[in-house]
Structures are given as structure tokens and as C-alpha cells.
Amino acid sequence: MTRFIFITGGVVSSLGKGLASAALGALLQARGYKVRLRKLDPYLNVDPGTMSPTQHGEVFVTDDGAETDLDLGHYERFTGVPARQTDNITTGRIYSTVIARERHGDYLGATVQVIPHITDAIKEFIAADCGDADFLLCEIGGTVGDIEGLPFLEAIRQFGNEVGRDRAMYIHLTLVPYIPTAGELKTKPTQHSVKELLSSGIQPDVLLCRSDRPLPPEERRKIAQFCNVRSDCVIEGLDVDTIYQVPISYHEQGFDQVVLRHFGIDDAPEPDLSRWFDILERIRKPEGEVRIAVVGKYTNLLDAYKSLSEALTHGGIANNVKVNLDWIESEIFEQDGTLEKLEEVNGILVPGGFGARGAKGKIEAARFAREHRVPYFGICFGMQMAVIEVARNLAGIEGAGSTEFGAVKEPVVGLLTEWMHGDELERRTAEDNLGGTMRLGAYECRITPGSKAAEIFGTDTVFERHRHRYEVNINYRERLEASGFKITGLSPDGKLPEIVELDGHPWFIGVQFHPELKSKPFDPHPLFSAFIGAAVQQSRLV
């Protein structure tokens, strides 16, 4: 029997609902329960695939090809449970589903309305594909009071009534700000937020109160009294030095115990948090440190690279070192004399991206890494820019470029028009819609035996997640490999380059997939572990 936990947020956005959901999932999992985590996003986009990274942050991609909210990355990193298409829904998808049913005649002539048709579709999504999960944690995006979120609040209110309060729980995350001029923590924003939630018919069972300092007993009592919850159900959400402290901090606050008590579970085993303590030990007591330059084009919003920054941290955990990140806008390298910013780093990573802006700077970063023998890791677009750099400057292919930027003489990178997904052939054209038309999800990659990639993975076959529309042109393989740039990973049909590496370089690897999407603190991705390991070696040579 699956129990349902709904997490809402109030006062302001970006308080950490996703982290709170992930941490609670990890705590329940540590007690031996099976969990699933799910996200309801109120925006009208069908998915975040066409949204700018500088507005929405990264797009997290699942094995089955869903483009989802970045919070699903937190869910996976904290619990290890792979997210699926069924774990993220938006207002856009809900309305598309309902309108398609109406056009098909499924409502038998009824007037289609928000209640019951939209709310019923939301409830169907919540209850679908639960499997054998003991707990399903469902985060509602946005902030209580947002007009677009009202149907979701109504849906979870109805859902709780239908399954019974012994199977449903409501957790509300709020802010308790400190006002320096008054010298006080203020509880009124939390009171107003709960009042707004109550106006939707939802009484929260637990309040998570984000604050930069502990809640004094009097403030905790006041919040409990005015918000109609028990005092021990007012949980502090204090700022911490690393997000991997959050499960332990919430456990010390009794958060997971309160949740179990709500569901009448009084015989749960104590959680095994040993792996979280081990992670914290490695993060807080490193044996050294390295500096990595991340040369990107969305560095003004670091949420655009959330999985990437966490995967680099995981690589540090695997090597017992602290990873310091220099976030560098690639466009600055399009000016003379700016590459000196890379002279003090131990590794250079060029991540994914779209469009021509900053591409030249990424190519220059790859050239610097190649010529100065600095460990280089190119991911998706970063791999393609490294291929263009090598094609131009090592292989002698003048006019080498990508058709993503327009017509080029030598299209070493071109639009992907067809590919095999399992046993099915998928086709795309330049005129297709932007949303959902890329190569998405997990695909098989076959690795050349004896290559550096084979050594890193320890196998000749891997399945990695993709999100891209352009590919390295296999027709240039012979000319590239003649210059020492080897294609060491290919799609099963041998047509799509997946991994490239440069002979004679300490560590120069590009991958077409996104390994950061599968990295976890307790299971770092092999490529990030190896890249940081190479950076450690480079730091000892300086």
C-alpha cells in the first residue's frame, strides 16, 4: 500500500523543496522503505525542454527520454531511484491530455472544466506507476498563492480526502527570515503562507522552516500555535555547508520520525545513515584540492549546471580532494590575451550548450588544454567543439565547423536526421519543432577495447543519457584518427561517435552523452572520478 506525501512551498521560491523531498526520501529509504519521488510543475510549457537555462536552470533527462525539472536530479542523487517519464508533469501536459480527450469525445458531451476534468487528470498522474513503493513523495512546484498552482492544490486536497488521511500527508516549506534591524526572527510570513494554504482547504501536518539560525522555543511555539500543528512538527531547515548534510540534519530534527508517526508506523527500524556520514567525512576532510575551469555559456545562473557541479563534487569525493570550480563565460576567450585565466587550473571542462554564442571561446579552451597538456573533459557540445578544434589545427581540415552555426565547408559536426533507438528508426528534420525532438534518453555505447575509456569504465558497453540534436560526422573518422584523435566509443550500428580521446595527452576525452546525469555522491560516475584523478596528477606537476 503506497502512502502519499505532498510537499508545498510558501513565502518565496528557491527555498529547497526539491532538496527537502530528496532528503526525506533518502531517510525513509535508509529505514528500508521503497520510495518514489514525483514533481508537479504548474507552468504551461509541456516540459522544460524549450526553456532557457538562464531562466529555468538545467533540464534533467531520464533514461526513458523525458526532459524534466532539475529537482528530479536531486531525487536521483539522494535515493539512487531512476526517474521516469511518469515522475514529472506540467500544466501544459495536463491540459494537452484533457483537450485531446475532449477532441476524441471521451467526455461524452460534458462541459470540460478545471474541476473535475483538470484535477482528475492531475490525480491520475499522482496515482499512476507507483509500483511497489511504500511512499510516494510528490513535490508541487512554485509557491502557494501562485494562480497557476491552484488546480494542483485542489487536486492534492481531493486526493487526500479520497485515499484517507492515514495514507496522505501534507508538508509545507516556508521561510522564517531574520530582520537585523529588529534583531528578531519573524514568524509572520510563515503564518500568512499557512493561511494561504488553508484557503485551498489544506491543513499542513508538518512545517519545514528555512532559516539561517536556530528557531528559539518561543518562535517555534508561536508557529505551532498559529498554524495549528504540534510543536514537534515544526522542523528547522537550517543552512548547511553542503547539501549532503541535509538528510542527517533533518533526521536529528526528528523529521522522518514525525512522518512515520503520522502514518501510524511505530515499529520502523532505525535508519542506516553510514554512507551519508562517510560522504560528509570525505567532503569536510579532503586530502588535497584541485581547481577546475568550467567554460560555459550560462554561468550567470549556476542552476543551469546543477548536475554538472554535483558530479564534479562526486569526483572529488572519489579522490578524497576538494574540487574548486572557476565558472568562466566562454565568450571572454574570443578576445586576445584572455586565455591566461586557464593557466592556474588543473583541469578544463566544457559542458553542453546550444547555439553559436560562445562557441569560438569553447574551441579556444579546448585548444589551450590540448597544447598545454591540461586534462580536458568535453561533454556533448564540449566534445563537438574539441573535434572542430582538432580538425582545424591537427588534422588540417580547413573550414571545419558545425552546421548548427550555418552552412560550413567541412561539416565535421552536423544535424542528426535519423538514428536507431533500440529496434526503432527515429527521423528528424531541421523544420521539426524544437520541443522533444532531440536524441533523448539512454542509448548504448560500445567502447573500443584497450582505450582509455575502456579502462575508465571497466567494460566495453555502457548506456548513457543523451540530449542533443547534432552529432560528430563519422565520415571524418579516418582523417581525425590520422592526427591521433581516436573515436573510441560508437553507437551499436557504428554510425554515431560517442567517445573521442587524444593520443599522447595525459587526459583529453570528449563524450556525446551527459554522464553528469547519472552521477551520485555514493556512486560517482567513472568519467568524473577519472577526470578529477587526472587533475590531481596535474596539480602535482605544477
PDB file of N, CA, C and O in Angstrom, residues 19-75:
ATOM      1  N   LEU A  19      15.241  19.627  -2.536  1.00  0.00           N
ATOM      2  CA  LEU A  19      16.203  19.018  -1.610  1.00  0.00           C
ATOM      3  C   LEU A  19      15.503  18.403  -0.402  1.00  0.00           C
ATOM      4  O   LEU A  19      15.888  17.328   0.074  1.00  0.00           O
ATOM      5  N   ALA A  20      14.486  19.099   0.109  1.00  0.00           N
ATOM      6  CA  ALA A  20      13.745  18.562   1.245  1.00  0.00           C
ATOM      7  C   ALA A  20      13.071  17.248   0.876  1.00  0.00           C
ATOM      8  O   ALA A  20      13.101  16.274   1.650  1.00  0.00           O
ATOM      9  N   SER A  21      12.476  17.207  -0.317  1.00  0.00           N
ATOM     10  CA  SER A  21      11.827  15.975  -0.778  1.00  0.00           C
ATOM     11  C   SER A  21      12.851  14.857  -0.935  1.00  0.00           C
ATOM     12  O   SER A  21      12.626  13.719  -0.496  1.00  0.00           O
ATOM     13  N   ALA A  22      13.988  15.184  -1.559  1.00  0.00           N
ATOM     14  CA  ALA A  22      15.030  14.184  -1.774  1.00  0.00           C
ATOM     15  C   ALA A  22      15.586  13.674  -0.449  1.00  0.00           C
ATOM     16  O   ALA A  22      15.834  12.478  -0.279  1.00  0.00           O
ATOM     17  N   ALA A  23      15.803  14.595   0.504  1.00  0.00           N
ATOM     18  CA  ALA A  23      16.352  14.209   1.807  1.00  0.00           C
ATOM     19  C   ALA A  23      15.386  13.311   2.568  1.00  0.00           C
ATOM     20  O   ALA A  23      15.795  12.313   3.181  1.00  0.00           O
ATOM     21  N   LEU A  24      14.096  13.649   2.543  1.00  0.00           N
ATOM     22  CA  LEU A  24      13.110  12.794   3.221  1.00  0.00           C
ATOM     23  C   LEU A  24      13.047  11.433   2.552  1.00  0.00           C
ATOM     24  O   LEU A  24      12.969  10.397   3.226  1.00  0.00           O
ATOM     25  N   GLY A  25      13.097  11.418   1.215  1.00  0.00           N
ATOM     26  CA  GLY A  25      13.123  10.136   0.518  1.00  0.00           C
ATOM     27  C   GLY A  25      14.314   9.295   0.932  1.00  0.00           C
ATOM     28  O   GLY A  25      14.195   8.084   1.141  1.00  0.00           O
ATOM     29  N   ALA A  26      15.481   9.942   1.071  1.00  0.00           N
ATOM     30  CA  ALA A  26      16.688   9.220   1.485  1.00  0.00           C
ATOM     31  C   ALA A  26      16.544   8.674   2.901  1.00  0.00           C
ATOM     32  O   ALA A  26      17.006   7.560   3.202  1.00  0.00           O
ATOM     33  N   LEU A  27      15.912   9.437   3.794  1.00  0.00           N
ATOM     34  CA  LEU A  27      15.731   8.984   5.179  1.00  0.00           C
ATOM     35  C   LEU A  27      14.783   7.793   5.250  1.00  0.00           C
ATOM     36  O   LEU A  27      15.048   6.821   5.984  1.00  0.00           O
ATOM     37  N   LEU A  28      13.698   7.848   4.511  1.00  0.00           N
ATOM     38  CA  LEU A  28      12.770   6.717   4.506  1.00  0.00           C
ATOM     39  C   LEU A  28      13.426   5.494   3.877  1.00  0.00           C
ATOM     40  O   LEU A  28      13.250   4.358   4.345  1.00  0.00           O
ATOM     41  N   GLN A  29      14.196   5.721   2.839  1.00  0.00           N
ATOM     42  CA  GLN A  29      14.925   4.636   2.189  1.00  0.00           C
ATOM     43  C   GLN A  29      15.935   4.019   3.148  1.00  0.00           C
ATOM     44  O   GLN A  29      16.127   2.788   3.165  1.00  0.00           O
ATOM     45  N   ALA A  30      16.596   4.862   3.959  1.00  0.00           N
ATOM     46  CA  ALA A  30      17.589   4.371   4.909  1.00  0.00           C
ATOM     47  C   ALA A  30      16.963   3.515   6.005  1.00  0.00           C
ATOM     48  O   ALA A  30      17.657   2.774   6.703  1.00  0.00           O
ATOM     49  N   ARG A  31      15.657   3.605   6.151  1.00  0.00           N
ATOM     50  CA  ARG A  31      14.932   2.755   7.118  1.00  0.00           C
ATOM     51  C   ARG A  31      14.401   1.481   6.461  1.00  0.00           C
ATOM     52  O   ARG A  31      13.705   0.697   7.112  1.00  0.00           O
ATOM     53  N   GLY A  32      14.703   1.314   5.174  1.00  0.00           N
ATOM     54  CA  GLY A  32      14.310   0.092   4.493  1.00  0.00           C
ATOM     55  C   GLY A  32      13.074   0.188   3.646  1.00  0.00           C
ATOM     56  O   GLY A  32      12.619  -0.823   3.090  1.00  0.00           O
ATOM     57  N   TYR A  33      12.503   1.386   3.494  1.00  0.00           N
ATOM     58  CA  TYR A  33      11.289   1.553   2.696  1.00  0.00           C
ATOM     59  C   TYR A  33      11.633   1.853   1.242  1.00  0.00           C
ATOM     60  O   TYR A  33      12.665   2.449   0.945  1.00  0.00           O
ATOM     61  N   LYS A  34      10.730   1.471   0.341  1.00  0.00           N
ATOM     62  CA  LYS A  34      10.872   1.794  -1.075  1.00  0.00           C
ATOM     63  C   LYS A  34      10.165   3.118  -1.350  1.00  0.00           C
ATOM     64  O   LYS A  34       9.021   3.314  -0.929  1.00  0.00           O
ATOM     65  N   VAL A  35      10.858   4.004  -2.061  1.00  0.00           N
ATOM     66  CA  VAL A  35      10.301   5.329  -2.307  1.00  0.00           C
ATOM     67  C   VAL A  35      10.314   5.656  -3.796  1.00  0.00           C
ATOM     68  O   VAL A  35      11.119   5.134  -4.551  1.00  0.00           O
ATOM     69  N   ARG A  36       9.374   6.516  -4.192  1.00  0.00           N
ATOM     70  CA  ARG A  36       9.399   7.173  -5.491  1.00  0.00           C
ATOM     71  C   ARG A  36       9.184   8.653  -5.232  1.00  0.00           C
ATOM     72  O   ARG A  36       8.481   9.035  -4.297  1.00  0.00           O
ATOM     73  N   LEU A  37       9.782   9.479  -6.096  1.00  0.00           N
ATOM     74  CA  LEU A  37       9.620  10.917  -5.965  1.00  0.00           C
ATOM     75  C   LEU A  37       9.102  11.491  -7.271  1.00  0.00           C
ATOM     76  O   LEU A  37       9.505  11.048  -8.357  1.00  0.00           O
ATOM     77  N   ARG A  38       8.236  12.484  -7.150  1.00  0.00           N
ATOM     78  CA  ARG A  38       7.499  12.991  -8.302  1.00  0.00           C
ATOM     79  C   ARG A  38       7.381  14.507  -8.193  1.00  0.00           C
ATOM     80  O   ARG A  38       7.356  15.055  -7.084  1.00  0.00           O
ATOM     81  N   LYS A  39       7.302  15.188  -9.339  1.00  0.00           N
ATOM     82  CA  LYS A  39       7.237  16.647  -9.355  1.00  0.00           C
ATOM     83  C   LYS A  39       6.065  17.112 -10.216  1.00  0.00           C
ATOM     84  O   LYS A  39       5.904  16.693 -11.360  1.00  0.00           O
ATOM     85  N   LEU A  40       5.232  18.003  -9.639  1.00  0.00           N
ATOM     86  CA  LEU A  40       4.155  18.660 -10.372  1.00  0.00           C
ATOM     87  C   LEU A  40       4.586  20.093 -10.633  1.00  0.00           C
ATOM     88  O   LEU A  40       4.788  20.865  -9.687  1.00  0.00           O
ATOM     89  N   ASP A  41       4.735  20.467 -11.898  1.00  0.00           N
ATOM     90  CA  ASP A  41       5.170  21.824 -12.241  1.00  0.00           C
ATOM     91  C   ASP A  41       4.012  22.603 -12.848  1.00  0.00           C
ATOM     92  O   ASP A  41       3.459  22.200 -13.875  1.00  0.00           O
ATOM     93  N   PRO A  42       3.650  23.748 -12.253  1.00  0.00           N
ATOM     94  CA  PRO A  42       2.457  24.478 -12.715  1.00  0.00           C
ATOM     95  C   PRO A  42       2.627  25.285 -14.002  1.00  0.00           C
ATOM     96  O   PRO A  42       1.653  25.838 -14.492  1.00  0.00           O
ATOM     97  N   TYR A  43       3.850  25.393 -14.553  1.00  0.00           N
ATOM     98  CA  TYR A  43       3.990  26.238 -15.737  1.00  0.00           C
ATOM     99  C   TYR A  43       3.328  25.586 -16.957  1.00  0.00           C
ATOM    100  O   TYR A  43       3.087  24.385 -16.992  1.00  0.00           O
ATOM    101  N   LEU A  44       3.041  26.435 -17.968  1.00  0.00           N
ATOM    102  CA  LEU A  44       2.269  25.994 -19.121  1.00  0.00           C
ATOM    103  C   LEU A  44       3.090  25.262 -20.179  1.00  0.00           C
ATOM    104  O   LEU A  44       2.520  24.664 -21.089  1.00  0.00           O
ATOM    105  N   ASN A  45       4.400  25.322 -20.104  1.00  0.00           N
ATOM    106  CA  ASN A  45       5.220  24.539 -21.037  1.00  0.00           C
ATOM    107  C   ASN A  45       4.879  23.063 -20.878  1.00  0.00           C
ATOM    108  O   ASN A  45       4.620  22.583 -19.770  1.00  0.00           O
ATOM    109  N   VAL A  46       4.934  22.326 -21.982  1.00  0.00           N
ATOM    110  CA  VAL A  46       4.700  20.882 -21.900  1.00  0.00           C
ATOM    111  C   VAL A  46       5.806  20.214 -21.096  1.00  0.00           C
ATOM    112  O   VAL A  46       5.572  19.292 -20.320  1.00  0.00           O
ATOM    113  N   ASP A  47       7.031  20.682 -21.276  1.00  0.00           N
ATOM    114  CA  ASP A  47       8.164  20.260 -20.464  1.00  0.00           C
ATOM    115  C   ASP A  47       9.186  21.397 -20.516  1.00  0.00           C
ATOM    116  O   ASP A  47       9.008  22.361 -21.272  1.00  0.00           O
ATOM    117  N   PRO A  48      10.260  21.322 -19.737  1.00  0.00           N
ATOM    118  CA  PRO A  48      11.231  22.432 -19.736  1.00  0.00           C
ATOM    119  C   PRO A  48      12.205  22.409 -20.904  1.00  0.00           C
ATOM    120  O   PRO A  48      13.136  23.215 -20.941  1.00  0.00           O
ATOM    121  N   GLY A  49      12.003  21.528 -21.862  1.00  0.00           N
ATOM    122  CA  GLY A  49      12.974  21.338 -22.940  1.00  0.00           C
ATOM    123  C   GLY A  49      13.254  22.559 -23.787  1.00  0.00           C
ATOM    124  O   GLY A  49      14.351  22.701 -24.330  1.00  0.00           O
ATOM    125  N   THR A  50      12.259  23.455 -23.939  1.00  0.00           N
ATOM    126  CA  THR A  50      12.478  24.650 -24.768  1.00  0.00           C
ATOM    127  C   THR A  50      12.751  25.892 -23.928  1.00  0.00           C
ATOM    128  O   THR A  50      12.860  26.994 -24.478  1.00  0.00           O
ATOM    129  N   MET A  51      12.882  25.724 -22.609  1.00  0.00           N
ATOM    130  CA  MET A  51      13.074  26.879 -21.733  1.00  0.00           C
ATOM    131  C   MET A  51      14.556  27.229 -21.623  1.00  0.00           C
ATOM    132  O   MET A  51      15.419  26.341 -21.614  1.00  0.00           O
ATOM    133  N   SER A  52      14.848  28.508 -21.521  1.00  0.00           N
ATOM    134  CA  SER A  52      16.236  28.953 -21.409  1.00  0.00           C
ATOM    135  C   SER A  52      16.850  28.486 -20.099  1.00  0.00           C
ATOM    136  O   SER A  52      16.235  28.634 -19.037  1.00  0.00           O
ATOM    137  N   PRO A  53      18.079  27.935 -20.144  1.00  0.00           N
ATOM    138  CA  PRO A  53      18.747  27.537 -18.898  1.00  0.00           C
ATOM    139  C   PRO A  53      18.942  28.700 -17.939  1.00  0.00           C
ATOM    140  O   PRO A  53      19.008  28.494 -16.725  1.00  0.00           O
ATOM    141  N   THR A  54      19.031  29.921 -18.463  1.00  0.00           N
ATOM    142  CA  THR A  54      19.239  31.083 -17.590  1.00  0.00           C
ATOM    143  C   THR A  54      17.957  31.498 -16.884  1.00  0.00           C
ATOM    144  O   THR A  54      18.002  32.314 -15.965  1.00  0.00           O
ATOM    145  N   GLN A  55      16.819  30.923 -17.286  1.00  0.00           N
ATOM    146  CA  GLN A  55      15.563  31.190 -16.583  1.00  0.00           C
ATOM    147  C   GLN A  55      15.172  30.040 -15.681  1.00  0.00           C
ATOM    148  O   GLN A  55      14.744  30.239 -14.545  1.00  0.00           O
ATOM    149  N   HIS A  56      15.330  28.831 -16.207  1.00  0.00           N
ATOM    150  CA  HIS A  56      14.772  27.671 -15.517  1.00  0.00           C
ATOM    151  C   HIS A  56      15.833  26.762 -14.898  1.00  0.00           C
ATOM    152  O   HIS A  56      15.527  25.914 -14.080  1.00  0.00           O
ATOM    153  N   GLY A  57      17.083  26.946 -15.258  1.00  0.00           N
ATOM    154  CA  GLY A  57      18.103  26.010 -14.815  1.00  0.00           C
ATOM    155  C   GLY A  57      18.226  24.848 -15.781  1.00  0.00           C
ATOM    156  O   GLY A  57      17.663  24.861 -16.879  1.00  0.00           O
ATOM    157  N   GLU A  58      18.964  23.827 -15.371  1.00  0.00           N
ATOM    158  CA  GLU A  58      19.223  22.709 -16.274  1.00  0.00           C
ATOM    159  C   GLU A  58      17.953  21.911 -16.570  1.00  0.00           C
ATOM    160  O   GLU A  58      16.989  21.951 -15.797  1.00  0.00           O
ATOM    161  N   VAL A  59      17.998  21.198 -17.659  1.00  0.00           N
ATOM    162  CA  VAL A  59      16.972  20.213 -17.977  1.00  0.00           C
ATOM    163  C   VAL A  59      17.550  18.840 -17.630  1.00  0.00           C
ATOM    164  O   VAL A  59      18.575  18.437 -18.175  1.00  0.00           O
ATOM    165  N   PHE A  60      16.897  18.150 -16.713  1.00  0.00           N
ATOM    166  CA  PHE A  60      17.344  16.819 -16.318  1.00  0.00           C
ATOM    167  C   PHE A  60      16.658  15.800 -17.223  1.00  0.00           C
ATOM    168  O   PHE A  60      15.446  15.871 -17.441  1.00  0.00           O
ATOM    169  N   VAL A  61      17.435  14.855 -17.756  1.00  0.00           N
ATOM    170  CA  VAL A  61      16.919  13.865 -18.706  1.00  0.00           C
ATOM    171  C   VAL A  61      16.934  12.486 -18.062  1.00  0.00           C
ATOM    172  O   VAL A  61      17.929  12.072 -17.447  1.00  0.00           O
ATOM    173  N   THR A  62      15.850  11.773 -18.206  1.00  0.00           N
ATOM    174  CA  THR A  62      15.727  10.434 -17.643  1.00  0.00           C
ATOM    175  C   THR A  62      16.157   9.374 -18.653  1.00  0.00           C
ATOM    176  O   THR A  62      16.317   9.655 -19.844  1.00  0.00           O
ATOM    177  N   ASP A  63      16.302   8.141 -18.196  1.00  0.00           N
ATOM    178  CA  ASP A  63      16.672   7.046 -19.089  1.00  0.00           C
ATOM    179  C   ASP A  63      15.666   6.875 -20.218  1.00  0.00           C
ATOM    180  O   ASP A  63      16.034   6.558 -21.359  1.00  0.00           O
ATOM    181  N   ASP A  64      14.372   7.074 -19.910  1.00  0.00           N
ATOM    182  CA  ASP A  64      13.359   6.852 -20.938  1.00  0.00           C
ATOM    183  C   ASP A  64      13.057   8.099 -21.754  1.00  0.00           C
ATOM    184  O   ASP A  64      12.054   8.160 -22.463  1.00  0.00           O
ATOM    185  N   GLY A  65      13.923   9.120 -21.664  1.00  0.00           N
ATOM    186  CA  GLY A  65      13.866  10.231 -22.600  1.00  0.00           C
ATOM    187  C   GLY A  65      12.997  11.404 -22.212  1.00  0.00           C
ATOM    188  O   GLY A  65      12.672  12.223 -23.070  1.00  0.00           O
ATOM    189  N   ALA A  66      12.629  11.534 -20.947  1.00  0.00           N
ATOM    190  CA  ALA A  66      11.852  12.692 -20.518  1.00  0.00           C
ATOM    191  C   ALA A  66      12.779  13.868 -20.225  1.00  0.00           C
ATOM    192  O   ALA A  66      13.833  13.701 -19.611  1.00  0.00           O
ATOM    193  N   GLU A  67      12.379  15.052 -20.684  1.00  0.00           N
ATOM    194  CA  GLU A  67      13.057  16.282 -20.303  1.00  0.00           C
ATOM    195  C   GLU A  67      12.298  16.843 -19.102  1.00  0.00           C
ATOM    196  O   GLU A  67      11.124  17.182 -19.205  1.00  0.00           O
ATOM    197  N   THR A  68      12.976  16.941 -17.963  1.00  0.00           N
ATOM    198  CA  THR A  68      12.277  17.216 -16.717  1.00  0.00           C
ATOM    199  C   THR A  68      12.936  18.340 -15.933  1.00  0.00           C
ATOM    200  O   THR A  68      13.999  18.847 -16.290  1.00  0.00           O
ATOM    201  N   ASP A  69      12.297  18.667 -14.820  1.00  0.00           N
ATOM    202  CA  ASP A  69      12.810  19.679 -13.907  1.00  0.00           C
ATOM    203  C   ASP A  69      14.082  19.196 -13.228  1.00  0.00           C
ATOM    204  O   ASP A  69      14.265  17.993 -12.988  1.00  0.00           O
ATOM    205  N   LEU A  70      14.947  20.137 -12.858  1.00  0.00           N
ATOM    206  CA  LEU A  70      16.228  19.766 -12.234  1.00  0.00           C
ATOM    207  C   LEU A  70      16.065  19.092 -10.881  1.00  0.00           C
ATOM    208  O   LEU A  70      16.977  18.397 -10.407  1.00  0.00           O
ATOM    209  N   ASP A  71      14.902  19.288 -10.222  1.00  0.00           N
ATOM    210  CA  ASP A  71      14.706  18.635  -8.928  1.00  0.00           C
ATOM    211  C   ASP A  71      14.738  17.118  -9.041  1.00  0.00           C
ATOM    212  O   ASP A  71      15.082  16.430  -8.072  1.00  0.00           O
ATOM    213  N   LEU A  72      14.385  16.576 -10.207  1.00  0.00           N
ATOM    214  CA  LEU A  72      14.458  15.130 -10.368  1.00  0.00           C
ATOM    215  C   LEU A  72      15.898  14.643 -10.278  1.00  0.00           C
ATOM    216  O   LEU A  72      16.151  13.488  -9.923  1.00  0.00           O
ATOM    217  N   GLY A  73      16.839  15.531 -10.599  1.00  0.00           N
ATOM    218  CA  GLY A  73      18.243  15.193 -10.398  1.00  0.00           C
ATOM    219  C   GLY A  73      18.572  15.021  -8.928  1.00  0.00           C
ATOM    220  O   GLY A  73      19.293  14.093  -8.538  1.00  0.00           O
ATOM    221  N   HIS A  74      18.037  15.920  -8.087  1.00  0.00           N
ATOM    222  CA  HIS A  74      18.216  15.762  -6.642  1.00  0.00           C
ATOM    223  C   HIS A  74      17.616  14.436  -6.177  1.00  0.00           C
ATOM    224  O   HIS A  74      18.216  13.709  -5.371  1.00  0.00           O
ATOM    225  N   TYR A  75      16.426  14.111  -6.667  1.00  0.00           N
ATOM    226  CA  TYR A  75      15.783  12.869  -6.250  1.00  0.00           C
ATOM    227  C   TYR A  75      16.687  11.671  -6.550  1.00  0.00           C
ATOM    228  O   TYR A  75      16.869  10.794  -5.690  1.00  0.00           O
TER     229      TYR A  75
END
